[in-house]
Coordinates of C-alpha atoms and ligand atoms in Angstrom, one line a residue:
M1 CA -34.1 -29.0 -19.1
N2 CA -30.6 -29.7 -20.5
A3 CA -29.9 -31.4 -23.5
D4 CA -29.1 -34.8 -21.8
G5 CA -32.7 -34.4 -20.3
R6 CA -31.3 -33.1 -16.8
T7 CA -33.3 -30.5 -15.0
R8 CA -31.0 -27.1 -14.8
L9 CA -29.3 -26.3 -11.9
H10 CA -31.4 -23.2 -10.7
Q11 CA -34.6 -25.3 -11.4
T12 CA -33.4 -28.7 -9.3
P13 CA -35.2 -29.4 -6.2
E14 CA -31.9 -29.4 -4.3
W15 CA -31.1 -25.6 -5.6
K16 CA -34.8 -24.9 -4.5
A17 CA -34.3 -26.5 -1.2
L18 CA -31.5 -24.1 -0.3
A19 CA -33.1 -20.9 -1.5
K20 CA -36.0 -21.8 0.5
H21 CA -33.6 -22.5 3.6
R22 CA -31.9 -19.3 3.3
D23 CA -35.2 -17.4 3.4
E24 CA -36.0 -19.5 6.5
L25 CA -32.8 -18.8 8.3
G26 CA -33.3 -15.4 8.1
E27 CA -30.5 -13.2 9.5
V28 CA -27.8 -15.7 10.9
R29 CA -25.6 -14.0 13.8
L30 CA -22.4 -16.2 14.8
R31 CA -23.2 -14.9 18.4
D32 CA -26.3 -16.9 18.3
L33 CA -24.8 -20.0 16.5
F34 CA -22.2 -20.1 19.3
A35 CA -24.6 -19.8 22.1
A36 CA -26.6 -22.5 21.0
D37 CA -23.9 -24.8 20.3
P38 CA -20.7 -24.6 22.8
G39 CA -19.0 -27.3 20.8
R40 CA -19.1 -25.4 17.6
G41 CA -15.3 -24.2 18.0
T42 CA -14.2 -27.6 18.1
G43 CA -17.0 -29.6 16.5
C44 CA -16.6 -27.5 13.1
T45 CA -13.1 -28.4 12.1
L46 CA -11.7 -31.0 9.7
R47 CA -8.5 -32.4 9.2
V48 CA -6.7 -33.1 6.2
G49 CA -2.7 -34.2 6.1
D50 CA -1.0 -31.4 8.0
L51 CA -3.8 -29.1 7.8
Y52 CA -6.4 -28.0 10.4
V53 CA -9.4 -26.3 8.8
D54 CA -11.8 -24.9 11.2
H55 CA -15.2 -23.7 9.7
S56 CA -17.0 -22.6 12.7
K57 CA -17.2 -18.8 11.9
H58 CA -19.6 -19.2 8.8
L59 CA -23.1 -18.4 8.3
V60 CA -24.2 -21.9 8.3
T61 CA -25.9 -24.6 10.4
D62 CA -25.5 -28.2 9.9
E63 CA -28.8 -28.3 8.0
T64 CA -27.1 -26.0 5.5
L65 CA -24.1 -28.0 4.8
R66 CA -26.5 -31.3 4.4
L67 CA -28.4 -29.1 2.0
L68 CA -25.2 -28.1 0.5
R69 CA -23.9 -31.9 0.0
E70 CA -27.2 -33.1 -1.7
L71 CA -26.6 -30.1 -4.1
A72 CA -23.2 -31.5 -5.0
A73 CA -24.4 -35.1 -5.2
A74 CA -27.3 -34.1 -7.6
T75 CA -25.5 -32.2 -9.8
G76 CA -22.9 -35.2 -10.4
V77 CA -19.7 -33.6 -8.7
F78 CA -18.6 -37.3 -7.6
G79 CA -19.2 -38.7 -10.7
L80 CA -17.1 -35.8 -12.5
R81 CA -14.4 -36.0 -9.7
D82 CA -13.9 -40.1 -10.3
A83 CA -14.0 -39.3 -14.5
M84 CA -11.2 -37.0 -13.9
F85 CA -9.1 -39.4 -12.0
R86 CA -9.8 -42.0 -14.6
G87 CA -8.5 -39.7 -17.1
E88 CA -11.7 -39.3 -19.1
R89 CA -11.7 -36.2 -21.5
I90 CA -14.0 -34.0 -19.1
N91 CA -12.6 -30.7 -20.8
T92 CA -15.2 -31.0 -23.5
T93 CA -14.9 -27.9 -25.3
E94 CA -10.8 -28.6 -26.0
D95 CA -11.6 -32.6 -26.0
R96 CA -8.9 -33.0 -23.3
A97 CA -8.4 -35.4 -20.4
V98 CA -7.6 -33.3 -17.1
L99 CA -5.1 -34.8 -15.3
H100 CA -2.9 -33.0 -13.0
T101 CA -3.6 -35.3 -10.5
A102 CA -1.2 -38.1 -12.4
L103 CA 1.5 -35.6 -12.3
R104 CA 2.2 -36.6 -8.6
A105 CA 0.9 -40.2 -8.4
P106 CA 3.0 -42.4 -7.2
R107 CA 5.4 -44.5 -9.5
D108 CA 3.5 -47.7 -9.4
A109 CA 0.3 -46.0 -10.1
V110 CA -1.7 -46.7 -13.4
I111 CA -3.6 -43.7 -15.0
E112 CA -4.6 -44.3 -18.5
V113 CA -5.2 -41.7 -21.1
D114 CA -6.4 -43.4 -24.6
G115 CA -5.3 -46.8 -23.2
E116 CA -1.6 -45.6 -22.1
N117 CA -0.6 -45.9 -18.6
V118 CA 0.9 -41.9 -18.1
V119 CA 2.8 -42.5 -14.8
P120 CA 5.7 -43.8 -16.2
K121 CA 6.4 -40.8 -18.9
V122 CA 5.4 -38.5 -15.8
H123 CA 8.2 -40.2 -13.5
A124 CA 10.6 -40.4 -16.7
V125 CA 10.2 -36.6 -16.9
L126 CA 10.5 -36.0 -13.3
D127 CA 13.9 -38.1 -13.3
E128 CA 15.2 -36.2 -16.0
M129 CA 14.3 -32.8 -14.4
A130 CA 16.2 -34.3 -10.9
D131 CA 19.2 -35.0 -13.0
F132 CA 19.7 -31.6 -14.5
A133 CA 18.6 -29.6 -11.5
D134 CA 21.3 -31.4 -9.7
R135 CA 24.0 -30.9 -12.2
V136 CA 23.1 -27.2 -12.3
R137 CA 23.1 -27.1 -8.4
S138 CA 26.6 -29.2 -8.1
G139 CA 28.1 -27.1 -10.8
E140 CA 28.5 -29.9 -13.2
W141 CA 26.5 -28.3 -16.0
T142 CA 28.4 -25.1 -16.9
G143 CA 27.8 -22.2 -19.2
H144 CA 29.5 -21.8 -22.8
T145 CA 32.6 -20.4 -21.3
G146 CA 32.7 -23.0 -18.6
K147 CA 31.5 -20.9 -15.7
R148 CA 29.2 -22.1 -13.1
I149 CA 25.6 -21.2 -13.4
R150 CA 24.6 -19.0 -10.7
N151 CA 21.6 -17.6 -11.9
V152 CA 18.2 -19.0 -13.4
V153 CA 15.8 -16.9 -15.3
N154 CA 12.6 -18.5 -15.8
V155 CA 10.5 -17.0 -18.7
G156 CA 7.0 -17.8 -19.0
I157 CA 3.4 -16.3 -18.3
G158 CA 0.3 -17.1 -16.8
G159 CA 0.4 -21.0 -15.5
S160 CA 4.0 -21.0 -17.0
D161 CA 4.8 -18.3 -14.3
L162 CA 2.6 -18.0 -11.4
G163 CA 3.1 -21.5 -9.9
P164 CA 6.8 -21.8 -9.9
A165 CA 7.0 -18.0 -9.0
M166 CA 4.8 -18.5 -6.1
A167 CA 6.0 -21.8 -5.0
Y168 CA 9.7 -20.5 -5.2
E169 CA 8.6 -17.4 -2.8
A170 CA 6.8 -19.9 -0.4
L171 CA 9.8 -22.1 -0.2
R172 CA 12.6 -19.6 0.0
A173 CA 13.8 -20.8 3.1
F174 CA 14.4 -24.3 1.4
T175 CA 16.3 -22.7 -1.8
D176 CA 19.9 -22.6 -2.4
R177 CA 20.9 -19.3 -1.4
E178 CA 23.7 -19.0 -3.6
L179 CA 21.6 -19.2 -7.0
T180 CA 19.6 -16.3 -7.9
V181 CA 16.5 -17.4 -9.3
R182 CA 14.2 -14.7 -11.1
F183 CA 10.7 -14.9 -13.0
V184 CA 10.1 -12.7 -16.1
S185 CA 6.4 -12.9 -17.6
N186 CA 5.3 -9.4 -18.5
V187 CA 5.8 -8.2 -22.1
D188 CA 7.0 -4.9 -21.2
G189 CA 10.7 -4.8 -21.5
A190 CA 11.1 -3.5 -18.0
D191 CA 10.5 -7.0 -16.6
L192 CA 13.3 -8.7 -18.6
H193 CA 15.6 -5.5 -18.1
E194 CA 15.6 -5.4 -14.4
A195 CA 15.6 -9.4 -14.1
T196 CA 18.8 -9.4 -16.4
R197 CA 20.3 -6.1 -15.5
D198 CA 23.0 -7.1 -12.7
L199 CA 23.4 -10.7 -14.2
D200 CA 26.6 -12.1 -16.1
P201 CA 25.4 -13.5 -19.1
A202 CA 28.0 -16.4 -18.8
E203 CA 26.7 -17.6 -15.5
T204 CA 22.9 -17.1 -16.7
L205 CA 20.3 -19.8 -17.5
F206 CA 17.1 -19.4 -19.3
V207 CA 14.3 -21.4 -18.4
I208 CA 11.6 -21.0 -21.1
A209 CA 8.5 -22.4 -19.8
S210 CA 5.6 -22.4 -22.5
K211 CA 3.0 -25.1 -22.8
T212 CA 2.2 -24.2 -26.3
F213 CA 5.6 -22.2 -27.2
T214 CA 3.4 -20.1 -28.9
T215 CA 2.6 -17.3 -26.4
I216 CA 3.7 -13.8 -27.7
E217 CA 4.8 -12.5 -24.5
T218 CA 7.0 -15.6 -23.8
V219 CA 8.4 -15.9 -27.5
T220 CA 9.4 -12.1 -27.3
N221 CA 11.1 -12.2 -24.0
A222 CA 12.9 -15.4 -24.9
T223 CA 14.2 -13.8 -28.4
S224 CA 15.4 -10.8 -26.5
A225 CA 17.0 -12.8 -24.1
R226 CA 19.0 -14.7 -26.6
T227 CA 19.8 -11.3 -28.0
W228 CA 21.2 -10.4 -24.7
L229 CA 22.9 -13.6 -24.0
L230 CA 24.8 -13.7 -27.7
K231 CA 25.5 -9.9 -27.3
A232 CA 27.8 -10.8 -24.7
L233 CA 28.9 -14.5 -25.5
G234 CA 28.8 -13.9 -29.3
D235 CA 28.6 -17.3 -30.3
E236 CA 25.4 -19.2 -31.2
K237 CA 26.4 -22.3 -30.0
A238 CA 26.0 -20.7 -26.6
V239 CA 22.1 -21.0 -26.7
A240 CA 22.5 -24.9 -26.0
R241 CA 24.3 -24.3 -22.7
H242 CA 22.1 -21.3 -21.5
F243 CA 18.6 -22.1 -22.8
V244 CA 16.3 -25.0 -21.7
A245 CA 12.7 -25.3 -22.8
L246 CA 9.7 -26.8 -21.1
S247 CA 7.0 -27.4 -23.1
T248 CA 4.5 -29.7 -25.1
N249 CA 5.5 -28.7 -28.4
A250 CA 8.8 -30.0 -29.7
E251 CA 8.7 -28.5 -33.1
K252 CA 8.1 -25.0 -32.0
V253 CA 10.9 -25.4 -29.5
A254 CA 13.2 -26.8 -32.3
G255 CA 11.9 -23.8 -34.5
F256 CA 13.1 -21.1 -31.7
G257 CA 16.7 -22.8 -31.7
I258 CA 16.5 -24.6 -28.7
D259 CA 17.8 -28.1 -28.7
T260 CA 15.1 -30.6 -28.4
A261 CA 17.6 -32.4 -25.7
N262 CA 17.5 -29.6 -23.6
M263 CA 13.7 -29.7 -23.6
F264 CA 11.3 -31.1 -20.7
E265 CA 8.1 -32.6 -21.8
F266 CA 4.6 -32.5 -20.6
W267 CA 1.3 -33.0 -22.2
D268 CA -2.0 -31.4 -23.5
W269 CA -3.8 -33.3 -20.4
V270 CA -2.0 -30.9 -18.2
G271 CA -4.0 -27.5 -18.0
G272 CA -1.5 -24.1 -17.6
R273 CA -2.6 -23.3 -14.5
Y274 CA -2.5 -26.5 -13.2
S275 CA 1.0 -27.3 -14.4
Y276 CA 3.4 -26.3 -12.0
D277 CA 4.2 -29.9 -10.5
S278 CA 5.0 -30.7 -14.0
A279 CA 7.9 -29.9 -16.2
I280 CA 7.0 -26.2 -15.7
G281 CA 8.3 -26.4 -12.2
L282 CA 12.0 -27.2 -13.5
S283 CA 13.2 -23.7 -12.0
L284 CA 11.4 -24.3 -8.6
M285 CA 13.2 -27.7 -8.7
I286 CA 16.5 -26.3 -9.1
A287 CA 16.2 -23.7 -6.5
I288 CA 15.0 -26.2 -3.9
G289 CA 16.5 -29.5 -5.2
P290 CA 14.8 -32.8 -6.5
D291 CA 14.0 -34.0 -2.9
R292 CA 12.2 -30.9 -1.7
F293 CA 10.1 -31.0 -5.1
R294 CA 9.1 -34.7 -4.5
E295 CA 8.2 -33.7 -0.8
M296 CA 5.6 -31.3 -2.3
L297 CA 4.4 -33.6 -4.9
D298 CA 3.6 -36.3 -2.1
G299 CA 1.7 -33.2 -0.2
F300 CA -0.3 -32.9 -3.5
H301 CA -1.2 -36.6 -3.9
L302 CA -2.1 -36.6 -0.2
V303 CA -5.1 -34.2 -1.0
D304 CA -5.7 -35.9 -4.1
E305 CA -6.4 -38.8 -2.1
H306 CA -8.5 -37.2 0.4
F307 CA -10.5 -35.6 -2.1
R308 CA -11.1 -38.7 -4.2
T309 CA -12.1 -41.0 -1.1
A310 CA -13.2 -39.1 2.0
P311 CA -16.7 -39.2 2.6
A312 CA -18.5 -36.1 1.8
E313 CA -19.2 -34.8 5.5
S314 CA -15.2 -34.9 6.1
N315 CA -14.0 -33.7 2.7
V316 CA -12.1 -30.7 3.0
P317 CA -12.3 -29.4 -1.0
L318 CA -15.4 -30.3 -1.3
L319 CA -16.5 -28.4 2.0
M320 CA -14.4 -25.2 0.7
G321 CA -16.4 -25.4 -2.5
L322 CA -19.7 -25.7 -1.1
L323 CA -19.1 -22.8 1.3
G324 CA -18.0 -20.6 -1.9
V325 CA -21.4 -22.0 -3.5
W326 CA -23.7 -20.7 -0.3
Y327 CA -22.4 -17.2 -0.4
G328 CA -22.0 -16.5 -4.0
N329 CA -25.2 -18.2 -5.2
F330 CA -27.4 -17.6 -2.0
M331 CA -25.9 -15.1 0.1
G332 CA -24.7 -12.5 -2.9
A333 CA -21.1 -12.4 -2.2
Q334 CA -19.3 -11.4 -4.9
S335 CA -15.7 -11.8 -4.0
H336 CA -13.7 -14.2 -1.9
A337 CA -10.5 -13.0 -0.1
V338 CA -7.5 -15.4 0.8
L339 CA -5.4 -13.7 3.6
P340 CA -2.0 -15.6 4.4
Y341 CA -0.2 -14.8 7.3
S342 CA 3.1 -15.9 5.9
H343 CA 5.3 -13.2 4.2
Y344 CA 6.3 -16.5 2.2
L345 CA 3.1 -16.7 0.6
S346 CA 3.1 -13.2 -0.9
K347 CA 2.0 -14.7 -4.5
F348 CA 0.0 -17.0 -3.3
T349 CA -3.4 -15.2 -3.7
A350 CA -2.0 -13.9 -7.1
Y351 CA -1.6 -17.7 -8.0
L352 CA -5.0 -18.5 -6.9
Q353 CA -6.4 -15.8 -9.1
Q354 CA -5.5 -17.6 -12.2
L355 CA -6.3 -21.0 -10.7
D356 CA -9.9 -19.7 -9.5
M357 CA -11.0 -17.1 -12.3
E358 CA -9.3 -18.5 -15.5
S359 CA -11.2 -21.9 -14.5
N360 CA -14.5 -20.5 -13.2
G361 CA -15.0 -17.2 -14.9
K362 CA -17.6 -18.6 -17.6
S363 CA -20.9 -17.8 -18.4
V364 CA -22.3 -20.4 -20.4
D365 CA -22.8 -24.1 -19.1
R366 CA -21.3 -27.2 -20.6
E367 CA -23.9 -27.2 -23.3
G368 CA -23.1 -23.8 -24.2
R369 CA -26.5 -21.9 -23.0
P370 CA -25.9 -18.9 -20.6
V371 CA -26.1 -19.5 -17.0
A372 CA -28.8 -18.6 -14.7
W373 CA -26.7 -18.5 -11.9
Q374 CA -23.6 -16.9 -10.4
T375 CA -20.4 -18.6 -11.0
G376 CA -16.7 -17.8 -10.1
P377 CA -16.1 -15.2 -7.6
V378 CA -13.6 -12.3 -8.0
V379 CA -10.2 -13.8 -5.7
W380 CA -8.2 -11.1 -4.1
G381 CA -6.0 -10.8 -1.2
T382 CA -2.2 -10.2 0.1
P383 CA -0.5 -11.2 3.2
G384 CA -1.7 -10.2 6.4
T385 CA -0.8 -7.9 8.6
N386 CA -0.2 -5.5 5.7
G387 CA -3.9 -5.8 4.7
Q388 CA -5.1 -4.9 8.2
H389 CA -3.9 -1.6 7.4
A390 CA -5.2 -1.2 4.1
Y391 CA -8.4 -2.8 3.0
Y392 CA -9.7 -4.5 6.1
Q393 CA -11.9 -1.4 7.2
L394 CA -14.1 -2.2 4.3
I395 CA -14.1 -5.9 5.4
H396 CA -15.2 -5.2 8.8
Q397 CA -17.3 -2.1 8.2
G398 CA -18.2 -2.0 4.6
T399 CA -21.7 -2.9 2.9
K400 CA -20.2 -6.0 1.4
L401 CA -20.2 -9.6 2.5
I402 CA -16.6 -11.0 1.5
P403 CA -15.9 -14.4 2.7
A404 CA -12.2 -14.8 3.5
D405 CA -9.7 -17.7 4.3
F406 CA -7.0 -17.1 6.6
I407 CA -3.9 -19.4 6.4
G408 CA -1.5 -19.5 9.2
F409 CA 1.4 -21.5 10.8
A410 CA 2.3 -22.3 14.2
R411 CA 6.1 -22.0 13.6
P412 CA 8.4 -19.4 11.7
V413 CA 10.7 -20.7 9.2
A414 CA 13.8 -22.4 10.7
E415 CA 16.5 -20.2 9.7
L416 CA 14.8 -16.8 11.7
S417 CA 17.2 -15.6 14.6
D418 CA 15.3 -16.2 17.8
E419 CA 14.6 -12.3 17.9
L420 CA 12.8 -12.5 14.8
A421 CA 11.1 -15.7 15.3
A422 CA 9.8 -14.2 18.6
Q423 CA 7.7 -11.6 16.3
H424 CA 5.9 -14.9 15.1
D425 CA 3.6 -15.0 18.2
L426 CA 2.6 -11.5 17.6
L427 CA 1.8 -12.2 13.6
M428 CA -0.2 -15.2 15.1
A429 CA -2.1 -12.9 17.5
N430 CA -3.5 -10.6 14.7
F431 CA -4.3 -13.6 12.7
F432 CA -6.6 -15.0 15.5
A433 CA -8.0 -11.5 16.5
Q434 CA -9.0 -10.5 13.1
T435 CA -11.1 -13.7 12.4
Q436 CA -12.6 -13.1 16.1
A437 CA -13.5 -9.7 15.4
L438 CA -14.8 -10.4 11.9
A439 CA -17.2 -13.0 13.5
F440 CA -18.2 -11.6 16.7
G441 CA -17.9 -7.8 15.9
K442 CA -18.6 -5.5 18.9
T443 CA -22.0 -4.5 20.0
P444 CA -23.4 -0.8 20.7
D445 CA -23.6 -1.9 24.6
E446 CA -20.2 -3.1 24.5
V447 CA -19.1 0.3 23.0
R448 CA -20.8 2.1 25.2
A449 CA -19.9 0.1 28.3
E450 CA -16.2 1.4 27.2
G451 CA -17.4 5.4 27.9
V452 CA -17.7 6.0 24.3
P453 CA -20.0 9.4 23.5
E454 CA -23.2 8.2 21.9
E455 CA -22.4 10.0 18.9
L456 CA -19.4 7.8 18.0
V457 CA -21.2 4.7 19.0
P458 CA -22.6 3.8 15.5
H459 CA -19.0 4.1 14.2
K460 CA -17.1 2.3 16.6
T461 CA -19.7 -0.6 16.7
F462 CA -18.4 -3.7 14.3
R463 CA -21.7 -5.8 12.9
G464 CA -19.5 -9.0 12.9
D465 CA -20.7 -11.9 10.9
H466 CA -18.3 -11.9 8.5
P467 CA -17.5 -15.2 7.7
T468 CA -14.3 -16.9 7.7
T469 CA -12.1 -20.3 7.2
T470 CA -9.3 -20.7 9.5
I471 CA -6.3 -23.3 7.8
L472 CA -3.5 -23.7 10.1
A473 CA -0.4 -25.9 10.0
R474 CA 2.5 -26.5 12.0
E475 CA 5.0 -25.0 9.2
L476 CA 5.2 -24.0 5.5
T477 CA 7.1 -27.0 4.1
P478 CA 7.1 -28.4 0.6
S479 CA 4.5 -30.8 1.4
V480 CA 2.2 -28.5 3.2
L481 CA 2.4 -26.0 0.2
G482 CA 1.5 -28.7 -2.1
Q483 CA -1.3 -29.9 0.3
L484 CA -2.7 -26.0 0.2
V485 CA -2.6 -25.8 -3.6
A486 CA -4.3 -29.2 -4.3
L487 CA -6.8 -27.9 -1.7
Y488 CA -7.7 -24.7 -3.9
E489 CA -7.4 -26.9 -7.3
H490 CA -10.2 -29.5 -6.0
K491 CA -12.4 -26.4 -4.2
V492 CA -12.5 -24.7 -7.8
F493 CA -13.2 -28.5 -9.5
V494 CA -16.2 -28.8 -7.0
Q495 CA -17.7 -25.4 -7.7
G496 CA -17.1 -25.7 -11.8
A497 CA -18.9 -29.2 -11.5
I498 CA -22.0 -27.7 -9.4
W499 CA -22.1 -24.9 -11.9
N500 CA -22.1 -26.9 -14.7
I501 CA -19.1 -25.1 -16.5
D502 CA -16.1 -26.1 -18.4
S503 CA -13.2 -25.1 -15.4
F504 CA -10.4 -26.3 -18.0
D505 CA -10.7 -24.2 -20.9
Q506 CA -10.0 -20.4 -21.1
W507 CA -11.5 -19.3 -24.4
G508 CA -11.9 -15.6 -22.9
V509 CA -8.2 -14.7 -23.0
E510 CA -8.2 -15.5 -26.8
L511 CA -10.3 -12.3 -28.2
G512 CA -7.6 -9.7 -26.5
K513 CA -4.7 -12.0 -28.0
V514 CA -6.3 -11.4 -31.5
L515 CA -7.1 -7.7 -31.2
A516 CA -3.3 -6.8 -29.9
K517 CA -2.0 -8.8 -32.9
R518 CA -4.0 -6.5 -35.1
V519 CA -3.7 -3.2 -33.5
E520 CA 0.0 -3.3 -33.2
P521 CA 0.9 -2.2 -36.6
A522 CA -1.3 1.0 -36.1
L523 CA 0.8 1.6 -33.3
T524 CA 4.3 0.9 -35.1
E525 CA 3.8 1.9 -38.6
G526 CA 0.6 3.9 -38.2
A527 CA -1.5 1.3 -40.3
E528 CA -5.0 1.6 -41.0
V529 CA -6.8 -1.3 -39.0
P530 CA -10.1 -2.3 -40.6
G531 CA -12.7 -2.1 -38.4
L532 CA -11.0 -0.1 -35.3
D533 CA -13.8 1.5 -32.9
A534 CA -13.6 5.4 -32.9
S535 CA -12.3 5.3 -29.1
T536 CA -9.6 2.8 -29.9
K537 CA -8.8 4.8 -33.0
A538 CA -8.4 8.2 -31.0
L539 CA -6.4 6.7 -28.4
V540 CA -3.9 5.1 -30.8
A541 CA -3.7 8.5 -32.3
A542 CA -2.8 10.1 -29.1
Y543 CA -0.3 7.4 -28.2
R544 CA 1.6 7.8 -31.4
E545 CA 1.7 11.2 -30.8
L546 CA 2.8 11.0 -27.3
R547 CA 5.4 8.5 -28.4
G548 CA 6.9 11.2 -31.0
R549 CA 5.3 9.4 -34.1
K550 CA 3.9 11.2 -37.2
Ligands
F6P1 O1 2.2 -21.8 -21.0 P1 1.5 -21.1 -22.6 O2 1.3 -22.0 -23.5 O3 2.8 -20.2 -22.7 O4 0.5 -20.2 -21.8 C1 0.3 -19.4 -20.7 C2 -0.9 -19.1 -20.3 O5 -1.6 -18.1 -21.4 C3 -2.9 -19.1 -21.2 O6 -3.4 -20.0 -22.1 C4 -4.1 -17.9 -21.0 O7 -3.6 -17.0 -20.4 C5 -2.9 -19.8 -19.6 O8 -4.0 -20.3 -19.4 C6 -1.5 -20.0 -19.6 O9 -1.3 -20.5 -18.7

């Protein structure tokens, strides 16, 4: 039993019913499911906004989905969802509300945290960002020497980098091509070096993105960026024209030397990995312009409303979350692949890794007790068709069950030449062929019928039954990107709610930070670090020797 008297997840009747159902189902063959129901291809599709979501190629029956929905209801997913939208402090270990949905709420919405409607301040910051972005884009905001800003360098890490960097790539076709926009995150000096080596400091704006403004990587890179700028411009006053901050921590921003008049604020109820539609999106907004940014927010909001109000049977994030629970908890899957068939989504899966793995990579429940069930999967993947010539072999013929999401678009971006746009059908032919091959494979008899010698038949047989979700949209617009991201945010929410874990804290990143601080003097000064284990001690000694330090 839980501290609050509720039965623990794996002991609930709904969980046990699913385990029994799995045993009764035995081996599920997609060929059989499709043969039994000729309408499955169209029947198992849902629509949300501009997204067409096909879930027919999953190893589930109507009964599986019904039992999964019962699990969701029994574990309080809908109550927790409503509490999140209401601004309750559902991030219990940090005692915070979880309100990224307020960042994309319309101006007239009312969402209260501690009795205060937060929507007006969200829109006030959006308006300030829009004003600033317009001034940079028009050339009205100049650098210290009066030169126009032509380069924007975002300095941040984790949620203060991955979201805007991913969205910038995704929406490149909508960006001002006259501006160079780069993202620096790694504390490896090579990152900042490569991002700035060909830029004119007089034309460069640094956007320092850090919720806490204490993150060592970001503060270190921001300090080096300031040194780079001042070396060229030679005047402390230049900082005010070349540095802006995106943060919740005005005191630290001022302490760093950035005028808080040049700070765009957000709030502790916005989690880092849920923050790119807050002030953290400023570099993106400068690149695509405020109107496109707002279209993206509208896309997010559309899916928020769908998640909040759609019935369980047609609720897409709920379905995606439940399918993940089915595979992870009842079918033994350890990972989940996200495979976008769009070059512009090259950073989408990396972005989802933080969203999903930092949120649901937990092994104690909300009451602090070890969980007795699997939680978040390893999320991985790269854009098709590249993966097909690398790791798809393992998905098709390996021994692991790897559920995958395929994301594709009917139209290429408008600016492609006719010749390049014509390649789009080939890209999408691969997209459809892969999910078909993964689902239905190729039987030994089909292989034999091709005249393949008997000894090669096992090698050329494809078992099939590799489950996929297909997400199709007309084209990758700012709104569609917002819809996609919100879909995954809420999918992660559903799973965390079922697993009874806090999806909104990230204590697991703390230990490494503390140890790095402790070990650094050993590297630089050869200092004795108390309590250093024998392996790390030997490695540090080897490092110092290789580095040429005595
Ligand atoms: O925006 P900040 O405070 O610099 O934090 C950056 C990132 O560090 C983390 O706290 C831990 O990696 C993330 O959750 C966060 O997105």
